[in-house]
């Protein structure tokens, strides 16, 4: 690990822990958004450090699209059991069944967009006044606009022009009834920081991140996992490839990376050499130039 800047990683760790403790101090009922991806796993790891030897003082909050990778759900349940955390799940399928959202049809159908309504309903139902997320500013231009404490109005919506200043690490969590905050303790981390920190602290992650054999098909410049609920065109042939996930979301929009990296050191080397952004394989970001910002304004993570 000597080739990495350990002091830099520990400074990021300290900053994130400070923010998590601020959340615990300022809010009455926070929750930690947990997707089973590497960023949310690092968030849980940091939260355990922040409040050790006590348990994490807020529940893990997962929005289940019903189209997750099976490995992600297994990892989630095992982690919750291991650390003794409370798990709260919001179900997109339940939102569909209740008529709160309408499922997309066609070849490019995805449940990813539907998560917003499920998320906002679950926040209101559980009366969460803050939701900690693993978003990082380096991921996408809309996320680069985020503050650590991201204010949301009574409708759960985000106005990038109406955020509080955060001078000298002073965070303003004051809100009116019905409003809430999204909090991003990993804001200043990069993808490389995340991977090096996982290596440094030997953090367990799902096998999806390591190279494995999987049935995939090629669509619009990316390899997608072949799942029973995904419609394929006649020209989209299912083949078996050596792939891994670089970022994990709903199966329908998570591009798989052709790779031979089967350990953390090789993943770090691969990330250092790539010219494709982390979310370059996410189909949900390709729907329009402002896809992420539009979703965030509506209440997305």
PDB file of C-alpha atoms in Angstrom, residues 4 191-192 195-196 244 246 264-276:
ATOM      1  CA  UNK A   4      -0.789   5.021  -2.364  1.00  0.00           C
ATOM      2  CA  UNK A 191     -13.495   6.605  -7.705  1.00  0.00           C
ATOM      3  CA  UNK A 192      -9.798   5.862  -7.237  1.00  0.00           C
ATOM      4  CA  UNK A 195     -10.965   1.591  -4.488  1.00  0.00           C
ATOM      5  CA  UNK A 196      -7.745   2.391  -2.668  1.00  0.00           C
ATOM      6  CA  UNK A 244     -17.199  -7.295 -14.000  1.00  0.00           C
ATOM      7  CA  UNK A 246     -17.564  -1.018 -12.236  1.00  0.00           C
ATOM      8  CA  UNK A 264      -8.327  -5.286  -5.841  1.00  0.00           C
ATOM      9  CA  UNK A 265      -4.824  -4.444  -7.037  1.00  0.00           C
ATOM     10  CA  UNK A 266      -5.743  -5.310 -10.619  1.00  0.00           C
ATOM     11  CA  UNK A 267      -8.976  -3.294 -10.365  1.00  0.00           C
ATOM     12  CA  UNK A 268      -7.004  -0.260  -9.174  1.00  0.00           C
ATOM     13  CA  UNK A 269      -4.552  -0.632 -12.058  1.00  0.00           C
ATOM     14  CA  UNK A 270      -7.444  -0.967 -14.513  1.00  0.00           C
ATOM     15  CA  UNK A 271      -9.170   2.175 -13.189  1.00  0.00           C
ATOM     16  CA  UNK A 272      -5.913   4.124 -13.384  1.00  0.00           C
ATOM     17  CA  UNK A 273      -5.505   3.243 -17.067  1.00  0.00           C
ATOM     18  CA  UNK A 274      -9.082   3.604 -18.310  1.00  0.00           C
ATOM     19  CA  UNK A 275     -10.317   6.599 -20.307  1.00  0.00           C
ATOM     20  CA  UNK A 276     -14.002   5.799 -19.740  1.00  0.00           C
TER      21      UNK A 276
END
